[in-house]
PDB file of C-alpha atoms and ligand atoms in Angstrom:
ATOM      1  CA  MET A 234      -0.020  -0.018   0.037  1.00 47.00           C
ATOM      2  CA  SER A 235       1.368   3.497  -0.826  1.00 54.00           C
ATOM      3  CA  GLU A 236       1.560   6.266   1.866  1.00 73.00           C
ATOM      4  CA  LYS A 237      -1.259   8.100   0.611  1.00 86.00           C
ATOM      5  CA  LEU A 238      -3.416   5.302   2.565  1.00 90.00           C
ATOM      6  CA  GLN A 239      -3.493   5.688   6.225  1.00 94.00           C
ATOM      7  CA  ARG A 240      -4.888   2.376   7.898  1.00 97.00           C
ATOM      8  CA  ILE A 241      -6.807   2.423  11.176  1.00 97.00           C
ATOM      9  CA  SER A 242      -7.684  -0.929  12.920  1.00 98.00           C
ATOM     10  CA  VAL A 243     -11.094  -1.049  14.789  1.00 98.00           C
ATOM     11  CA  ILE A 244     -13.200  -3.541  16.543  1.00 98.00           C
ATOM     12  CA  ASP A 245     -17.088  -3.001  16.474  1.00 98.00           C
ATOM     13  CA  SER A 246     -19.547  -4.448  19.115  1.00 98.00           C
ATOM     14  CA  HIS A 247     -22.879  -3.525  20.311  1.00 98.00           C
ATOM     15  CA  THR A 248     -23.955  -3.237  23.930  1.00 98.00           C
ATOM     16  CA  GLU A 249     -27.737  -4.031  24.462  1.00 98.00           C
ATOM     17  CA  GLY A 250     -28.230  -2.656  20.858  1.00 98.00           C
ATOM     18  CA  GLU A 251     -25.826   0.316  21.213  1.00 98.00           C
ATOM     19  CA  PRO A 252     -22.731   0.331  18.971  1.00 98.00           C
ATOM     20  CA  THR A 253     -19.079   0.995  19.994  1.00 98.00           C
ATOM     21  CA  ARG A 254     -16.226   1.148  17.459  1.00 98.00           C
ATOM     22  CA  VAL A 255     -13.113   0.543  19.555  1.00 98.00           C
ATOM     23  CA  VAL A 256     -10.085   2.359  17.805  1.00 98.00           C
ATOM     24  CA  MET A 257      -7.190  -0.254  18.286  1.00 98.00           C
ATOM     25  CA  ASP A 258      -4.347   1.189  16.040  1.00 95.00           C
ATOM     26  CA  GLY A 259      -3.085   3.825  13.316  1.00 94.00           C
ATOM     27  CA  VAL A 260      -4.081   6.992  15.079  1.00 93.00           C
ATOM     28  CA  PRO A 261      -1.829   9.948  15.389  1.00 91.00           C
ATOM     29  CA  ASP A 262       0.056  10.619  18.681  1.00 95.00           C
ATOM     30  CA  ILE A 263      -2.333  12.647  21.115  1.00 97.00           C
ATOM     31  CA  GLY A 264       0.240  12.789  23.946  1.00 97.00           C
ATOM     32  CA  GLY A 265       0.502  11.335  27.538  1.00 98.00           C
ATOM     33  CA  GLY A 266      -0.571  12.077  30.934  1.00 98.00           C
ATOM     34  CA  THR A 267      -4.128  11.303  32.277  1.00 98.00           C
ATOM     35  CA  MET A 268      -7.186  10.611  30.059  1.00 98.00           C
ATOM     36  CA  ARG A 269      -8.428  13.985  30.847  1.00 98.00           C
ATOM     37  CA  GLU A 270      -4.907  15.484  30.116  1.00 98.00           C
ATOM     38  CA  ARG A 271      -5.082  13.844  26.545  1.00 98.00           C
ATOM     39  CA  LEU A 272      -8.334  15.101  25.507  1.00 98.00           C
ATOM     40  CA  SER A 273      -6.779  18.236  24.171  1.00 98.00           C
ATOM     41  CA  GLY A 274      -4.379  16.132  22.231  1.00 98.00           C
ATOM     42  CA  PHE A 275      -7.312  14.329  20.836  1.00 98.00           C
ATOM     43  CA  VAL A 276      -8.793  17.574  19.666  1.00 97.00           C
ATOM     44  CA  GLU A 277      -5.696  18.832  18.052  1.00 97.00           C
ATOM     45  CA  ASN A 278      -4.453  15.632  16.464  1.00 96.00           C
ATOM     46  CA  ALA A 279      -7.340  12.998  16.328  1.00 96.00           C
ATOM     47  CA  ASP A 280     -10.627  14.643  15.937  1.00 96.00           C
ATOM     48  CA  PHE A 281     -10.908  13.718  12.360  1.00 95.00           C
ATOM     49  CA  LEU A 282     -11.765  10.212  13.674  1.00 94.00           C
ATOM     50  CA  ARG A 283     -15.184  11.230  14.588  1.00 95.00           C
ATOM     51  CA  ALA A 284     -16.430  11.920  11.215  1.00 95.00           C
ATOM     52  CA  ALA A 285     -13.997   9.496   9.410  1.00 96.00           C
ATOM     53  CA  LEU A 286     -14.718   6.568  11.404  1.00 97.00           C
ATOM     54  CA  LEU A 287     -18.338   7.390  12.880  1.00 97.00           C
ATOM     55  CA  GLY A 288     -20.047   9.182  10.113  1.00 95.00           C
ATOM     56  CA  GLU A 289     -20.938   8.001   6.642  1.00 95.00           C
ATOM     57  CA  PRO A 290     -19.629   6.402   4.360  1.00 96.00           C
ATOM     58  CA  ARG A 291     -17.843   4.255   7.034  1.00 96.00           C
ATOM     59  CA  GLY A 292     -20.072   4.450  10.011  1.00 95.00           C
ATOM     60  CA  PHE A 293     -23.380   5.864  11.105  1.00 95.00           C
ATOM     61  CA  GLU A 294     -24.356   8.563  13.361  1.00 93.00           C
ATOM     62  CA  ALA A 295     -25.317   6.669  16.518  1.00 96.00           C
ATOM     63  CA  MET A 296     -21.945   4.886  16.711  1.00 97.00           C
ATOM     64  CA  VAL A 297     -19.794   5.722  19.868  1.00 98.00           C
ATOM     65  CA  GLY A 298     -16.007   5.620  19.446  1.00 98.00           C
ATOM     66  CA  ALA A 299     -13.698   4.472  22.059  1.00 98.00           C
ATOM     67  CA  LEU A 300      -9.892   5.324  21.625  1.00 98.00           C
ATOM     68  CA  LEU A 301      -7.943   2.616  23.310  1.00 98.00           C
ATOM     69  CA  CYS A 302      -4.819   4.226  25.342  1.00 98.00           C
ATOM     70  CA  ASP A 303      -2.268   2.929  27.520  1.00 97.00           C
ATOM     71  CA  SER A 304      -2.772   4.271  30.911  1.00 98.00           C
ATOM     72  CA  GLU A 305       0.336   5.588  33.203  1.00 98.00           C
ATOM     73  CA  LEU A 306      -1.689   4.333  36.291  1.00 98.00           C
ATOM     74  CA  GLU A 307      -0.130   1.075  37.297  1.00 97.00           C
ATOM     75  CA  GLU A 308      -3.562  -0.266  38.537  1.00 98.00           C
ATOM     76  CA  CYS A 309      -5.264   0.027  35.155  1.00 98.00           C
ATOM     77  CA  GLU A 310      -5.592  -2.299  32.471  1.00 98.00           C
ATOM     78  CA  CYS A 311      -5.837   0.602  29.802  1.00 98.00           C
ATOM     79  CA  GLY A 312      -7.335   3.998  29.290  1.00 98.00           C
ATOM     80  CA  VAL A 313      -9.993   4.921  26.941  1.00 98.00           C
ATOM     81  CA  ILE A 314     -11.246   8.299  25.433  1.00 98.00           C
ATOM     82  CA  PHE A 315     -14.998   8.161  24.274  1.00 98.00           C
ATOM     83  CA  PHE A 316     -16.329  10.390  21.448  1.00 98.00           C
ATOM     84  CA  ASN A 317     -19.432  10.558  18.965  1.00 97.00           C
ATOM     85  CA  ASN A 318     -20.555  12.551  16.009  1.00 94.00           C
ATOM     86  CA  ALA A 319     -20.799  15.778  18.138  1.00 95.00           C
ATOM     87  CA  GLY A 320     -17.500  15.744  20.134  1.00 97.00           C
ATOM     88  CA  LEU A 321     -15.605  14.022  23.033  1.00 98.00           C
ATOM     89  CA  LEU A 322     -17.857  12.329  25.617  1.00 98.00           C
ATOM     90  CA  ASN A 323     -17.013  12.621  29.463  1.00 98.00           C
ATOM     91  CA  HIS A 324     -17.687   8.895  29.726  1.00 98.00           C
ATOM     92  CA  CYS A 325     -19.676   6.216  28.248  1.00 98.00           C
ATOM     93  CA  LEU A 326     -20.694   3.050  30.355  1.00 98.00           C
ATOM     94  CA  HIS A 327     -22.005   1.012  27.323  1.00 98.00           C
ATOM     95  CA  GLY A 328     -18.866   1.739  25.546  1.00 98.00           C
ATOM     96  CA  THR A 329     -16.955   0.624  28.581  1.00 98.00           C
ATOM     97  CA  ILE A 330     -18.725  -2.817  28.535  1.00 98.00           C
ATOM     98  CA  GLY A 331     -18.079  -2.923  24.559  1.00 98.00           C
ATOM     99  CA  LEU A 332     -14.454  -2.246  25.395  1.00 98.00           C
ATOM    100  CA  VAL A 333     -14.134  -5.175  27.777  1.00 98.00           C
ATOM    101  CA  LYS A 334     -15.771  -7.456  25.499  1.00 98.00           C
ATOM    102  CA  THR A 335     -13.159  -6.330  22.931  1.00 98.00           C
ATOM    103  CA  LEU A 336     -10.142  -6.723  25.098  1.00 98.00           C
ATOM    104  CA  GLU A 337     -11.535 -10.159  25.950  1.00 98.00           C
ATOM    105  CA  PHE A 338     -12.123 -10.846  22.093  1.00 98.00           C
ATOM    106  CA  ILE A 339      -8.385 -10.119  21.335  1.00 98.00           C
ATOM    107  CA  GLY A 340      -7.265 -12.167  24.303  1.00 98.00           C
ATOM    108  CA  GLN A 341      -5.858  -9.313  26.372  1.00 98.00           C
ATOM    109  CA  ILE A 342      -8.287 -10.173  29.528  1.00 98.00           C
ATOM    110  CA  THR A 343      -9.914 -12.905  30.631  1.00 98.00           C
ATOM    111  CA  ALA A 344     -12.952 -13.021  33.225  1.00 98.00           C
ATOM    112  CA  GLY A 345     -12.155 -10.916  36.421  1.00 98.00           C
ATOM    113  CA  GLU A 346     -11.725  -7.479  37.715  1.00 98.00           C
ATOM    114  CA  HIS A 347     -10.067  -4.824  35.412  1.00 98.00           C
ATOM    115  CA  ARG A 348      -9.643  -1.144  36.153  1.00 98.00           C
ATOM    116  CA  ILE A 349     -10.108   1.209  33.348  1.00 98.00           C
ATOM    117  CA  GLU A 350      -8.991   5.063  33.321  1.00 98.00           C
ATOM    118  CA  THR A 351     -11.666   7.188  31.748  1.00 98.00           C
ATOM    119  CA  PRO A 352     -11.629  11.074  31.353  1.00 98.00           C
ATOM    120  CA  VAL A 353     -13.813  11.274  34.503  1.00 98.00           C
ATOM    121  CA  GLY A 354     -12.012   8.626  36.661  1.00 98.00           C
ATOM    122  CA  ILE A 355     -11.169   5.054  37.031  1.00 98.00           C
ATOM    123  CA  VAL A 356     -14.016   2.338  36.713  1.00 98.00           C
ATOM    124  CA  THR A 357     -13.773  -1.311  37.958  1.00 98.00           C
ATOM    125  CA  ALA A 358     -15.111  -3.433  35.188  1.00 98.00           C
ATOM    126  CA  THR A 359     -15.596  -7.146  36.094  1.00 98.00           C
ATOM    127  CA  LEU A 360     -15.821  -9.728  33.058  1.00 98.00           C
ATOM    128  CA  ASN A 361     -18.541 -12.235  34.622  1.00 98.00           C
ATOM    129  CA  PRO A 362     -17.690 -15.991  33.787  1.00 98.00           C
ATOM    130  CA  GLU A 363     -20.957 -16.249  31.775  1.00 98.00           C
ATOM    131  CA  GLY A 364     -19.920 -13.327  29.701  1.00 98.00           C
ATOM    132  CA  SER A 365     -21.672 -10.198  31.048  1.00 98.00           C
ATOM    133  CA  VAL A 366     -19.850  -7.225  32.177  1.00 99.00           C
ATOM    134  CA  THR A 367     -20.426  -5.371  35.593  1.00 99.00           C
ATOM    135  CA  VAL A 368     -19.110  -1.765  35.877  1.00 99.00           C
ATOM    136  CA  ALA A 369     -18.532  -0.167  39.211  1.00 98.00           C
ATOM    137  CA  ASN A 370     -18.832   3.532  37.818  1.00 98.00           C
ATOM    138  CA  VAL A 371     -17.584   6.725  39.052  1.00 98.00           C
ATOM    139  CA  PRO A 372     -19.335   8.386  42.097  1.00 98.00           C
ATOM    140  CA  SER A 373     -22.803   9.701  40.980  1.00 98.00           C
ATOM    141  CA  TYR A 374     -25.198  12.036  42.596  1.00 98.00           C
ATOM    142  CA  ARG A 375     -28.617  13.956  42.107  1.00 98.00           C
ATOM    143  CA  TYR A 376     -27.551  17.686  41.884  1.00 98.00           C
ATOM    144  CA  ARG A 377     -30.913  19.239  41.547  1.00 98.00           C
ATOM    145  CA  LYS A 378     -34.375  17.879  41.984  1.00 98.00           C
ATOM    146  CA  SER A 379     -37.778  18.989  40.209  1.00 98.00           C
ATOM    147  CA  VAL A 380     -36.347  21.734  38.144  1.00 98.00           C
ATOM    148  CA  ALA A 381     -38.841  23.374  35.869  1.00 98.00           C
ATOM    149  CA  VAL A 382     -38.070  24.337  32.336  1.00 98.00           C
ATOM    150  CA  GLU A 383     -40.356  26.072  29.687  1.00 98.00           C
ATOM    151  CA  VAL A 384     -40.146  23.843  26.470  1.00 98.00           C
ATOM    152  CA  SER A 385     -41.403  25.451  23.378  1.00 94.00           C
ATOM    153  CA  GLY A 386     -44.615  23.386  22.123  1.00 94.00           C
ATOM    154  CA  TRP A 387     -44.482  21.393  25.120  1.00 96.00           C
ATOM    155  CA  GLY A 388     -45.049  23.843  28.281  1.00 97.00           C
ATOM    156  CA  GLU A 389     -43.450  23.512  31.402  1.00 97.00           C
ATOM    157  CA  ILE A 390     -41.498  20.244  31.950  1.00 97.00           C
ATOM    158  CA  MET A 391     -40.177  19.058  35.437  1.00 98.00           C
ATOM    159  CA  GLY A 392     -36.929  17.001  35.991  1.00 98.00           C
ATOM    160  CA  ASP A 393     -34.026  16.169  37.866  1.00 98.00           C
ATOM    161  CA  ILE A 394     -30.263  16.949  37.138  1.00 99.00           C
ATOM    162  CA  ALA A 395     -27.918  14.374  38.056  1.00 99.00           C
ATOM    163  CA  TRP A 396     -24.458  13.300  37.363  1.00 98.00           C
ATOM    164  CA  GLY A 397     -23.714   9.426  36.189  1.00 98.00           C
ATOM    165  CA  GLY A 398     -20.314  10.203  34.312  1.00 98.00           C
ATOM    166  CA  ASN A 399     -22.262  12.610  32.124  1.00 98.00           C
ATOM    167  CA  TRP A 400     -24.901  15.233  32.934  1.00 98.00           C
ATOM    168  CA  PHE A 401     -28.560  14.153  32.675  1.00 98.00           C
ATOM    169  CA  PHE A 402     -31.733  15.817  32.744  1.00 98.00           C
ATOM    170  CA  LEU A 403     -34.073  13.016  33.928  1.00 98.00           C
ATOM    171  CA  ILE A 404     -37.895  13.287  33.250  1.00 98.00           C
ATOM    172  CA  ASP A 405     -40.344  10.953  34.697  1.00 96.00           C
ATOM    173  CA  GLY A 406     -43.785  10.797  33.604  1.00 89.00           C
ATOM    174  CA  PHE A 407     -44.093  13.756  31.110  1.00 94.00           C
ATOM    175  CA  GLY A 408     -43.755  13.853  27.314  1.00 95.00           C
ATOM    176  CA  PRO A 409     -44.704  11.358  24.455  1.00 96.00           C
ATOM    177  CA  GLU A 410     -45.377   7.617  25.257  1.00 96.00           C
ATOM    178  CA  LEU A 411     -42.230   5.578  25.442  1.00 97.00           C
ATOM    179  CA  SER A 412     -42.750   3.180  22.482  1.00 96.00           C
ATOM    180  CA  TYR A 413     -40.378   2.086  19.546  1.00 95.00           C
ATOM    181  CA  ASP A 414     -43.195   3.610  17.238  1.00 97.00           C
ATOM    182  CA  ASN A 415     -42.284   7.072  18.906  1.00 98.00           C
ATOM    183  CA  ILE A 416     -38.714   7.482  18.424  1.00 98.00           C
ATOM    184  CA  SER A 417     -39.110  10.410  16.024  1.00 98.00           C
ATOM    185  CA  ILE A 418     -41.545  12.348  18.312  1.00 98.00           C
ATOM    186  CA  LEU A 419     -39.421  11.216  21.400  1.00 98.00           C
ATOM    187  CA  SER A 420     -36.177  12.704  19.656  1.00 98.00           C
ATOM    188  CA  ASP A 421     -38.081  15.903  18.871  1.00 98.00           C
ATOM    189  CA  PHE A 422     -39.089  16.313  22.378  1.00 98.00           C
ATOM    190  CA  THR A 423     -35.858  15.467  24.228  1.00 98.00           C
ATOM    191  CA  LEU A 424     -33.892  17.605  21.679  1.00 98.00           C
ATOM    192  CA  ALA A 425     -36.222  20.597  22.525  1.00 98.00           C
ATOM    193  CA  VAL A 426     -35.632  19.951  26.153  1.00 98.00           C
ATOM    194  CA  MET A 427     -32.003  20.170  25.568  1.00 98.00           C
ATOM    195  CA  ASP A 428     -32.386  23.413  23.836  1.00 98.00           C
ATOM    196  CA  ALA A 429     -34.715  24.838  26.390  1.00 98.00           C
ATOM    197  CA  LEU A 430     -32.178  24.028  29.288  1.00 98.00           C
ATOM    198  CA  SER A 431     -29.379  25.600  27.461  1.00 98.00           C
ATOM    199  CA  SER A 432     -31.435  28.642  26.671  1.00 98.00           C
ATOM    200  CA  ALA A 433     -32.646  28.934  30.452  1.00 98.00           C
ATOM    201  CA  GLY A 434     -28.915  28.614  31.463  1.00 98.00           C
ATOM    202  CA  ILE A 435     -29.839  25.487  33.423  1.00 98.00           C
ATOM    203  CA  THR A 436     -26.640  23.549  33.952  1.00 98.00           C
ATOM    204  CA  GLY A 437     -25.000  20.843  35.989  1.00 98.00           C
ATOM    205  CA  GLU A 438     -22.518  21.585  38.730  1.00 98.00           C
ATOM    206  CA  ASN A 439     -19.847  24.251  37.939  1.00 97.00           C
ATOM    207  CA  GLY A 440     -21.927  25.488  34.872  1.00 98.00           C
ATOM    208  CA  ASP A 441     -21.362  22.092  32.887  1.00 98.00           C
ATOM    209  CA  ARG A 442     -23.572  21.757  29.989  1.00 98.00           C
ATOM    210  CA  ILE A 443     -26.387  19.097  30.513  1.00 98.00           C
ATOM    211  CA  ASP A 444     -25.824  16.997  27.169  1.00 97.00           C
ATOM    212  CA  HIS A 445     -28.087  13.956  27.923  1.00 98.00           C
ATOM    213  CA  VAL A 446     -31.822  14.009  28.437  1.00 98.00           C
ATOM    214  CA  GLU A 447     -33.628  10.895  29.755  1.00 98.00           C
ATOM    215  CA  VAL A 448     -37.246  10.083  29.792  1.00 98.00           C
ATOM    216  CA  PHE A 449     -38.873   7.515  32.049  1.00 98.00           C
ATOM    217  CA  GLY A 450     -41.953   5.538  31.898  1.00 97.00           C
ATOM    218  CA  PRO A 451     -43.629   2.387  32.966  1.00 97.00           C
ATOM    219  CA  PRO A 452     -41.736  -1.082  32.047  1.00 98.00           C
ATOM    220  CA  PRO A 453     -42.640  -2.574  28.922  1.00 97.00           C
ATOM    221  CA  ASP A 454     -42.843  -6.155  30.482  1.00 97.00           C
ATOM    222  CA  ASP A 455     -42.015  -8.068  33.680  1.00 98.00           C
ATOM    223  CA  GLN A 456     -38.250  -7.868  32.830  1.00 97.00           C
ATOM    224  CA  SER A 457     -37.527  -4.408  33.959  1.00 98.00           C
ATOM    225  CA  ASP A 458     -38.757  -1.730  36.550  1.00 98.00           C
ATOM    226  CA  SER A 459     -38.903   1.145  33.884  1.00 98.00           C
ATOM    227  CA  ARG A 460     -38.316   2.020  30.227  1.00 98.00           C
ATOM    228  CA  ASN A 461     -36.315   4.832  29.219  1.00 98.00           C
ATOM    229  CA  PHE A 462     -35.448   6.933  26.077  1.00 98.00           C
ATOM    230  CA  VAL A 463     -31.872   8.757  26.165  1.00 98.00           C
ATOM    231  CA  MET A 464     -31.054  11.508  23.948  1.00 98.00           C
ATOM    232  CA  CYS A 465     -27.256  12.046  23.229  1.00 98.00           C
ATOM    233  CA  PRO A 466     -25.306  14.968  22.242  1.00 97.00           C
ATOM    234  CA  GLY A 467     -25.384  14.844  18.544  1.00 95.00           C
ATOM    235  CA  GLY A 468     -29.080  14.243  18.066  1.00 96.00           C
ATOM    236  CA  GLN A 469     -28.880  10.386  18.267  1.00 97.00           C
ATOM    237  CA  TYR A 470     -30.804   8.177  20.783  1.00 98.00           C
ATOM    238  CA  ASP A 471     -29.165   5.676  22.934  1.00 98.00           C
ATOM    239  CA  ARG A 472     -30.190   2.096  21.706  1.00 98.00           C
ATOM    240  CA  SER A 473     -29.102   0.747  24.986  1.00 98.00           C
ATOM    241  CA  PRO A 474     -30.466   1.721  28.465  1.00 98.00           C
ATOM    242  CA  CYS A 475     -27.412   4.126  28.736  1.00 98.00           C
ATOM    243  CA  GLY A 476     -25.175   3.246  31.275  1.00 98.00           C
ATOM    244  CA  THR A 477     -24.116   6.669  32.654  1.00 98.00           C
ATOM    245  CA  GLY A 478     -27.899   7.247  32.448  1.00 98.00           C
ATOM    246  CA  THR A 479     -28.871   4.493  34.349  1.00 98.00           C
ATOM    247  CA  SER A 480     -26.187   5.496  36.940  1.00 98.00           C
ATOM    248  CA  ALA A 481     -27.853   9.104  37.139  1.00 98.00           C
ATOM    249  CA  LYS A 482     -31.144   7.289  37.564  1.00 98.00           C
ATOM    250  CA  LEU A 483     -29.844   5.023  40.470  1.00 98.00           C
ATOM    251  CA  ALA A 484     -28.321   8.117  42.317  1.00 98.00           C
ATOM    252  CA  CYS A 485     -31.887   9.788  41.851  1.00 98.00           C
ATOM    253  CA  LEU A 486     -33.606   6.939  43.257  1.00 98.00           C
ATOM    254  CA  TYR A 487     -31.314   6.564  46.350  1.00 98.00           C
ATOM    255  CA  ASP A 488     -31.563  10.259  46.936  1.00 98.00           C
ATOM    256  CA  ALA A 489     -35.296  10.025  46.878  1.00 98.00           C
ATOM    257  CA  GLY A 490     -35.257   7.039  49.414  1.00 98.00           C
ATOM    258  CA  LYS A 491     -36.571   4.639  46.621  1.00 98.00           C
ATOM    259  CA  LEU A 492     -33.355   2.460  46.252  1.00 98.00           C
ATOM    260  CA  LYS A 493     -31.780   0.688  49.098  1.00 98.00           C
ATOM    261  CA  PRO A 494     -28.371  -0.783  48.991  1.00 97.00           C
ATOM    262  CA  GLY A 495     -28.670  -4.288  47.963  1.00 95.00           C
ATOM    263  CA  SER A 496     -31.732  -3.700  45.958  1.00 98.00           C
ATOM    264  CA  ILE A 497     -31.729  -4.193  42.162  1.00 98.00           C
ATOM    265  CA  TRP A 498     -32.990  -1.777  39.570  1.00 98.00           C
ATOM    266  CA  ARG A 499     -33.607  -3.032  36.008  1.00 98.00           C
ATOM    267  CA  GLN A 500     -33.645  -0.402  33.565  1.00 98.00           C
ATOM    268  CA  SER A 501     -35.112  -1.025  30.197  1.00 98.00           C
ATOM    269  CA  SER A 502     -34.061   0.687  26.973  1.00 98.00           C
ATOM    270  CA  ILE A 503     -36.472   1.707  24.354  1.00 98.00           C
ATOM    271  CA  LEU A 504     -35.594  -1.415  22.685  1.00 98.00           C
ATOM    272  CA  LYS A 505     -36.448  -3.394  25.599  1.00 98.00           C
ATOM    273  CA  THR A 506     -32.981  -4.448  26.492  1.00 98.00           C
ATOM    274  CA  VAL A 507     -31.991  -4.113  30.107  1.00 98.00           C
ATOM    275  CA  PHE A 508     -29.159  -3.296  32.324  1.00 98.00           C
ATOM    276  CA  SER A 509     -29.388  -4.154  35.901  1.00 98.00           C
ATOM    277  CA  GLY A 510     -28.028  -1.822  38.507  1.00 98.00           C
ATOM    278  CA  ARG A 511     -27.494  -1.415  42.265  1.00 98.00           C
ATOM    279  CA  ILE A 512     -25.588   1.254  44.406  1.00 98.00           C
ATOM    280  CA  GLU A 513     -23.129   1.278  47.080  1.00 98.00           C
ATOM    281  CA  PRO A 514     -23.693   4.617  49.199  1.00 98.00           C
ATOM    282  CA  LEU A 515     -20.728   6.922  49.624  1.00 98.00           C
ATOM    283  CA  GLU A 516     -21.088  10.042  51.815  1.00 97.00           C
ATOM    284  CA  GLY A 517     -24.196  12.409  51.563  1.00 98.00           C
ATOM    285  CA  ASN A 518     -26.308  11.583  48.534  1.00 98.00           C
ATOM    286  CA  ARG A 519     -23.313  10.094  46.442  1.00 98.00           C
ATOM    287  CA  VAL A 520     -23.309   6.550  45.327  1.00 98.00           C
ATOM    288  CA  ILE A 521     -21.175   4.208  43.252  1.00 98.00           C
ATOM    289  CA  PRO A 522     -23.455   2.766  40.647  1.00 98.00           C
ATOM    290  CA  ILE A 523     -22.899  -0.809  39.763  1.00 98.00           C
ATOM    291  CA  VAL A 524     -24.354  -1.572  36.263  1.00 98.00           C
ATOM    292  CA  THR A 525     -24.419  -4.941  34.404  1.00 98.00           C
ATOM    293  CA  GLY A 526     -25.036  -5.589  30.726  1.00 98.00           C
ATOM    294  CA  ARG A 527     -24.007  -7.538  27.773  1.00 98.00           C
ATOM    295  CA  ALA A 528     -22.162  -6.798  24.663  1.00 98.00           C
ATOM    296  CA  TRP A 529     -21.264  -8.628  21.406  1.00 98.00           C
ATOM    297  CA  VAL A 530     -18.214  -8.186  19.216  1.00 98.00           C
ATOM    298  CA  ASN A 531     -19.580  -7.919  15.702  1.00 98.00           C
ATOM    299  CA  SER A 532     -16.866  -6.822  13.384  1.00 98.00           C
ATOM    300  CA  GLN A 533     -13.158  -6.455  13.288  1.00 98.00           C
ATOM    301  CA  SER A 534     -11.626  -4.276  10.450  1.00 98.00           C
ATOM    302  CA  VAL A 535      -9.169  -2.143   8.904  1.00 98.00           C
ATOM    303  CA  MET A 536     -10.496   1.342   7.786  1.00 97.00           C
ATOM    304  CA  ILE A 537      -8.610   2.843   4.694  1.00 97.00           C
ATOM    305  CA  ILE A 538      -8.347   6.737   4.473  1.00 96.00           C
ATOM    306  CA  ASP A 539      -7.318   7.205   0.916  1.00 96.00           C
ATOM    307  CA  GLN A 540      -6.234  10.979   0.468  1.00 92.00           C
ATOM    308  CA  ASP A 541      -7.763  10.850  -3.002  1.00 95.00           C
ATOM    309  CA  ASP A 542     -11.188   9.941  -1.845  1.00 96.00           C
ATOM    310  CA  PRO A 543     -13.477  12.831  -1.644  1.00 95.00           C
ATOM    311  CA  PHE A 544     -15.188  11.338   1.457  1.00 95.00           C
ATOM    312  CA  ALA A 545     -11.862  10.015   3.039  1.00 95.00           C
ATOM    313  CA  PHE A 546     -12.766  11.890   6.051  1.00 94.00           C
ATOM    314  CA  GLY A 547     -16.526  11.421   6.199  1.00 94.00           C
ATOM    315  CA  ILE A 548     -19.470  12.923   4.503  1.00 91.00           C
ATOM    316  CA  ALA A 549     -20.319  14.955   7.480  1.00 64.00           C
ATOM    317  CA  ARG A 550     -17.065  16.968   7.679  1.00 51.00           C
TER     318      ARG A 550
HETATM  319  O1  PYC B  38     -23.856   4.114  28.120  1.00 72.50           O
HETATM  320  O2  PYC B  38     -23.221   5.883  29.313  1.00 72.50           O
HETATM  321  C1  PYC B  38     -23.603   5.232  28.203  1.00 72.50           C
HETATM  322  C2  PYC B  38     -23.840   6.276  26.945  1.00 72.50           C
HETATM  323  C3  PYC B  38     -23.312   7.434  27.001  1.00 72.50           C
HETATM  324  C4  PYC B  38     -23.700   7.862  25.498  1.00 72.50           C
HETATM  325  C5  PYC B  38     -24.061   6.806  24.978  1.00 72.50           C
HETATM  326  N1  PYC B  38     -24.187   5.810  25.943  1.00 72.50           N
END
């Protein structure tokens, strides 16, 4: 192959329906340090990956990218930086589950506990003997409860603001019915809420942008306790129950006295796939959410970036 061709190795998986593309090799140097410190190196040198690998014609907009990195922390198996069509993500729990199954697939890990460094902290992922993955997430908490926001076309909507590794606005019992046939209207609704939060200056702690909106409703069957629909930054909904979103939900339930240590909460996605979760309490209203889900590796490939290809860096770029 000539030098005008750049080759990038990836392994794809889906976690309860939501895709993860792990970038294994072939990426420019983004520097060292913690995963948080490397984010600026990613933006400077590797941001092209977002459109090139996740956008058309190689990917599709709902894909989440996970750049596999070495970690400088001795206790960590590896580090990871998550990104999607809109930019960098603070964290991604379905992506962590996908990454663990990818590391198992290439023979790097076997069943047991593995620490992974993310930009928001270290998580402990357990690859269970039967194949599922349990992630003990970063400390999570409800920041504000029953916050009202006026949403154009929908009126006043109430929700909680919580951190689960990303910032969420959690809406329970308002909005369109949670059904697969309603994905388009659920998308319109949650995007309108995201816009309204931003216009009203409603944020997470320290002015952080709330970039995920999560709507809850009754469970679709007896396999779960609730169903959700989660809108991610970039306008795509999460096909899985959203791991950081489930973490935020667990923190809210705990703060409301509705989830005790030892109890299990089963969160269904809009596709009816399920994450099960529990909490370990920390000080105050903080908890460590512990979330279990399944992922399957479904592709291993080498992406070719041909400098002569008009869409070498994706159609969206
Ligand atoms: O599972 O945490 C998650 C997630 C965040 C965005 C998409 N999935």
